[in-house]
Amino acid sequence: MEADDIDLDVVDLFFDDNDYNPKKYQDDISKIQTFVAGHHARMNKVVLVTSGGTAIPLENQAVRFIENFSGGKRGAASAEYFLSEGYGVIFLYRQGSLRPYSRHFAGGNILDVLEIREDCKDGTCSQLQVDTTKMPSLMAIVEAYQTAKNSGRLLEVSYHSLVDYIALLKASSEALHLLGSLAVFYLAAAVSDFYIPPSDMPKHKIQSTSGPLQLALHQVPKFLRALVSKWSPKAFVATFKLETDEAILIDKALGALSKYGHQVVIANILHERRYRVIIVTKEEQKELLLSRASQDQEHDIERVIVRDICIRHDQFHKGTEV
Ligand code: PAZ
């Protein structure tokens, strides 16, 4: 048996062994399939953006989880820029992480810009007014959000645990296969490499009276291999690679490209990720760096990343046309 077949078998076993929320899962899949079919009918490009971290439950009736740092800014901002590039966007995000457009209000309190109209304060009407001077960008953001929503180009689907994430990624990939090379995967989520299989988890909350806790975490199968070779083999795939040690970053990115055979790895270092990334392909390494002035004005590096990926996707798609 080839190494590839072994990898794919491990992915199948993972699905056999892990249960996920079947009701929500079925609803989400049918929304994804309808969304993809609509865009297929119009021959539109569609990108699947994944965003945020994953939760690793420690108990079957989970009270505790292992989490990671990702807040979802990369994915949420990128989704907005893909929408402005004309793509349909399936935004697969970790519950509670940032979302396109509403992310702009995450640092503040939306209630601070809302006022009850003077003549409504006696409770006879329910008119609220918005003080846009307190949030000058509000109008433009609401307009962009409504345009995306009303044109049917944004579908948001949430997940919580690692298993939900992988199940939804698989279902989305299989649906997106219909679009061939018009489909893009932009996998920005920070997905755990380790988890506890359900058969190894205690049923009830772990008791602190049992003393120090020792955990044995299993490796999550490399499902990217299945995505690229089986679930959506004609799509353009861009993954992210995060490291904290610059010395290994490019080697890890190149290793991923040769292992999975996809098109692009966007490499980033944890503390630089808001202003510097390196686009790594088999042919080149290209640094995208925001200027000091852009950094000071908190411009989104995602605008530049997404522009670059759209150009590469366009070339890829044209190259696959017969
Ligand atoms: O979510 P965020 O904006 O805080 O961070 C983005 C990121 C660092 C999670 C993303 O750029 C990334 O590198 N994701 C892949 C991580 C990895 O699995 O290596």
Tab-separated table of N, CA and C in Angstrom, residues 204-271:
chain	number	residue	atom	x	y	z
A	204	HIS	N	-17.353	11.864	32.448
A	204	HIS	CA	-17.740	12.998	33.296
A	204	HIS	C	-16.580	13.956	33.507
A	205	LYS	N	-16.912	15.083	34.109
A	205	LYS	CA	-15.917	16.119	34.392
A	205	LYS	C	-14.730	15.540	35.172
A	206	ILE	N	-13.528	15.878	34.742
A	206	ILE	CA	-12.323	15.390	35.427
A	206	ILE	C	-12.252	16.053	36.808
A	207	GLN	N	-12.006	15.243	37.835
A	207	GLN	CA	-12.003	15.759	39.207
A	207	GLN	C	-10.601	16.193	39.635
A	208	SER	N	-10.513	17.365	40.231
A	208	SER	CA	-9.198	17.857	40.665
A	208	SER	C	-8.683	17.055	41.866
A	209	THR	N	-9.608	16.366	42.568
A	209	THR	CA	-9.178	15.563	43.720
A	209	THR	C	-8.305	14.377	43.298
A	210	SER	N	-8.326	14.067	41.981
A	210	SER	CA	-7.510	12.935	41.504
A	210	SER	C	-6.032	13.310	41.369
A	211	GLY	N	-5.672	14.563	41.674
A	211	GLY	CA	-4.252	14.967	41.611
A	211	GLY	C	-3.894	15.546	40.257
A	212	PRO	N	-2.571	15.700	40.013
A	212	PRO	CA	-2.119	16.326	38.764
A	212	PRO	C	-2.675	15.585	37.544
A	213	LEU	N	-2.961	16.343	36.506
A	213	LEU	CA	-3.605	15.755	35.331
A	213	LEU	C	-2.561	15.423	34.266
A	214	GLN	N	-2.601	14.184	33.779
A	214	GLN	CA	-1.723	13.817	32.671
A	214	GLN	C	-2.593	13.500	31.477
A	215	LEU	N	-2.258	14.090	30.336
A	215	LEU	CA	-3.061	13.867	29.141
A	215	LEU	C	-2.207	13.212	28.071
A	216	ALA	N	-2.787	12.278	27.330
A	216	ALA	CA	-2.087	11.720	26.162
A	216	ALA	C	-2.866	12.185	24.941
A	217	LEU	N	-2.253	13.042	24.164
A	217	LEU	CA	-2.936	13.586	22.989
A	217	LEU	C	-2.502	12.812	21.744
A	218	HIS	N	-3.473	12.529	20.873
A	218	HIS	CA	-3.156	11.836	19.625
A	218	HIS	C	-2.975	12.853	18.506
A	219	GLN	N	-2.262	12.434	17.460
A	219	GLN	CA	-2.088	13.361	16.340
A	219	GLN	C	-3.325	13.377	15.453
A	220	VAL	N	-3.718	14.566	15.039
A	220	VAL	CA	-4.832	14.694	14.096
A	220	VAL	C	-4.313	14.262	12.716
A	221	PRO	N	-5.070	13.432	11.989
A	221	PRO	CA	-4.584	13.018	10.664
A	221	PRO	C	-4.438	14.214	9.722
A	222	LYS	N	-3.538	14.108	8.783
A	222	LYS	CA	-3.260	15.205	7.845
A	222	LYS	C	-4.327	15.211	6.751
A	223	PHE	N	-5.465	15.841	7.075
A	223	PHE	CA	-6.605	15.772	6.155
A	223	PHE	C	-6.412	16.630	4.903
A	224	LEU	N	-5.358	17.485	4.896
A	224	LEU	CA	-5.108	18.293	3.698
A	224	LEU	C	-4.785	17.405	2.491
A	225	ARG	N	-4.128	16.302	2.776
A	225	ARG	CA	-3.830	15.325	1.704
A	225	ARG	C	-5.139	14.863	1.046
A	226	ALA	N	-6.143	14.559	1.879
A	226	ALA	CA	-7.425	14.084	1.341
A	226	ALA	C	-8.116	15.198	0.558
A	227	LEU	N	-8.036	16.430	1.075
A	227	LEU	CA	-8.695	17.557	0.378
A	227	LEU	C	-8.111	17.716	-1.028
A	228	VAL	N	-6.778	17.745	-1.086
A	228	VAL	CA	-6.100	18.040	-2.358
A	228	VAL	C	-6.227	16.884	-3.352
A	229	SER	N	-6.163	15.642	-2.855
A	229	SER	CA	-6.131	14.538	-3.816
A	229	SER	C	-7.497	13.889	-4.032
A	230	LYS	N	-8.453	14.142	-3.121
A	230	LYS	CA	-9.683	13.364	-3.198
A	230	LYS	C	-10.951	14.234	-3.148
A	231	TRP	N	-11.026	15.127	-2.153
A	231	TRP	CA	-12.299	15.838	-1.951
A	231	TRP	C	-12.525	16.932	-2.998
A	232	SER	N	-11.490	17.667	-3.347
A	232	SER	CA	-11.661	18.792	-4.284
A	232	SER	C	-10.386	18.953	-5.121
A	233	PRO	N	-10.068	17.949	-5.935
A	233	PRO	CA	-8.731	17.888	-6.542
A	233	PRO	C	-8.442	18.953	-7.603
A	234	LYS	N	-9.464	19.662	-8.092
A	234	LYS	CA	-9.188	20.661	-9.153
A	234	LYS	C	-9.079	22.072	-8.603
A	235	ALA	N	-9.314	22.232	-7.325
A	235	ALA	CA	-9.375	23.590	-6.750
A	235	ALA	C	-7.982	24.189	-6.549
A	236	PHE	N	-7.965	25.504	-6.360
A	236	PHE	CA	-6.743	26.229	-5.998
A	236	PHE	C	-6.692	26.279	-4.472
A	237	VAL	N	-5.588	25.813	-3.906
A	237	VAL	CA	-5.535	25.687	-2.437
A	237	VAL	C	-4.394	26.528	-1.853
A	238	ALA	N	-4.761	27.452	-0.961
A	238	ALA	CA	-3.762	28.247	-0.227
A	238	ALA	C	-3.911	27.929	1.258
A	239	THR	N	-2.832	27.486	1.878
A	239	THR	CA	-2.874	27.211	3.320
A	239	THR	C	-1.977	28.215	4.037
A	240	PHE	N	-2.123	28.304	5.334
A	240	PHE	CA	-1.243	29.156	6.147
A	240	PHE	C	-0.328	28.286	6.998
A	241	LYS	N	0.853	28.800	7.231
A	241	LYS	CA	1.774	28.119	8.147
A	241	LYS	C	2.238	29.140	9.176
A	242	LEU	N	1.976	28.855	10.431
A	242	LEU	CA	2.403	29.743	11.509
A	242	LEU	C	3.549	29.108	12.269
A	243	GLU	N	4.597	29.896	12.514
A	243	GLU	CA	5.680	29.450	13.384
A	243	GLU	C	6.065	30.603	14.303
A	244	THR	N	6.858	30.274	15.304
A	244	THR	CA	7.417	31.327	16.157
A	244	THR	C	8.920	31.470	15.887
A	245	ASP	N	9.491	30.495	15.169
A	245	ASP	CA	10.926	30.489	14.882
A	245	ASP	C	11.129	30.704	13.384
A	246	GLU	N	11.635	31.889	13.050
A	246	GLU	CA	11.847	32.250	11.635
A	246	GLU	C	12.762	31.230	10.937
A	247	ALA	N	13.683	30.655	11.695
A	247	ALA	CA	14.681	29.763	11.083
A	247	ALA	C	14.044	28.536	10.424
A	248	ILE	N	12.869	28.145	10.871
A	248	ILE	CA	12.277	26.919	10.279
A	248	ILE	C	11.071	27.222	9.380
A	249	LEU	N	10.669	28.497	9.324
A	249	LEU	CA	9.399	28.842	8.672
A	249	LEU	C	9.342	28.410	7.200
A	250	ILE	N	10.346	28.807	6.429
A	250	ILE	CA	10.285	28.541	4.984
A	250	ILE	C	10.414	27.041	4.692
A	251	ASP	N	11.277	26.380	5.431
A	251	ASP	CA	11.414	24.922	5.228
A	251	ASP	C	10.098	24.204	5.512
A	252	LYS	N	9.410	24.653	6.555
A	252	LYS	CA	8.118	24.024	6.880
A	252	LYS	C	7.104	24.286	5.764
A	253	ALA	N	7.116	25.505	5.241
A	253	ALA	CA	6.176	25.847	4.164
A	253	ALA	C	6.478	25.011	2.914
A	254	LEU	N	7.758	24.925	2.560
A	254	LEU	CA	8.137	24.137	1.371
A	254	LEU	C	7.820	22.656	1.589
A	255	GLY	N	8.021	22.207	2.832
A	255	GLY	CA	7.710	20.812	3.164
A	255	GLY	C	6.226	20.532	2.954
A	256	ALA	N	5.383	21.466	3.368
A	256	ALA	CA	3.928	21.283	3.204
A	256	ALA	C	3.571	21.239	1.720
A	257	LEU	N	4.189	22.125	0.927
A	257	LEU	CA	3.875	22.134	-0.514
A	257	LEU	C	4.244	20.807	-1.159
A	258	SER	N	5.414	20.283	-0.787
A	258	SER	CA	5.802	19.031	-1.458
A	258	SER	C	5.018	17.851	-0.898
A	259	LYS	N	4.621	17.912	0.369
A	259	LYS	CA	3.862	16.795	0.941
A	259	LYS	C	2.432	16.733	0.390
A	260	TYR	N	1.784	17.906	0.283
A	260	TYR	CA	0.361	17.888	-0.090
A	260	TYR	C	0.119	18.199	-1.564
A	261	GLY	N	1.102	18.838	-2.214
A	261	GLY	CA	0.959	19.103	-3.653
A	261	GLY	C	-0.027	20.205	-3.975
A	262	HIS	N	-0.228	21.154	-3.048
A	262	HIS	CA	-1.152	22.253	-3.361
A	262	HIS	C	-0.372	23.461	-3.884
A	263	GLN	N	-1.042	24.614	-4.025
A	263	GLN	CA	-0.441	25.700	-4.795
A	263	GLN	C	0.377	26.685	-3.956
A	264	VAL	N	-0.148	27.094	-2.787
A	264	VAL	CA	0.494	28.193	-2.050
A	264	VAL	C	0.479	27.933	-0.544
A	265	VAL	N	1.584	28.285	0.111
A	265	VAL	CA	1.569	28.385	1.574
A	265	VAL	C	1.863	29.840	1.933
A	266	ILE	N	1.042	30.397	2.795
A	266	ILE	CA	1.272	31.767	3.270
A	266	ILE	C	1.897	31.617	4.658
A	267	ALA	N	3.186	31.949	4.715
A	267	ALA	CA	3.954	31.697	5.940
A	267	ALA	C	3.958	32.949	6.803
A	268	ASN	N	3.756	32.761	8.098
A	268	ASN	CA	3.808	33.930	9.000
A	268	ASN	C	4.368	33.561	10.364
A	269	ILE	N	4.972	34.601	10.992
A	269	ILE	CA	5.524	34.466	12.341
A	269	ILE	C	4.521	35.120	13.296
A	270	LEU	N	4.296	34.450	14.428
A	270	LEU	CA	3.226	34.873	15.346
A	270	LEU	C	3.172	36.387	15.596
A	271	HIS	N	4.286	36.969	16.066
A	271	HIS	CA	4.195	38.369	16.482
A	271	HIS	C	4.299	39.358	15.314
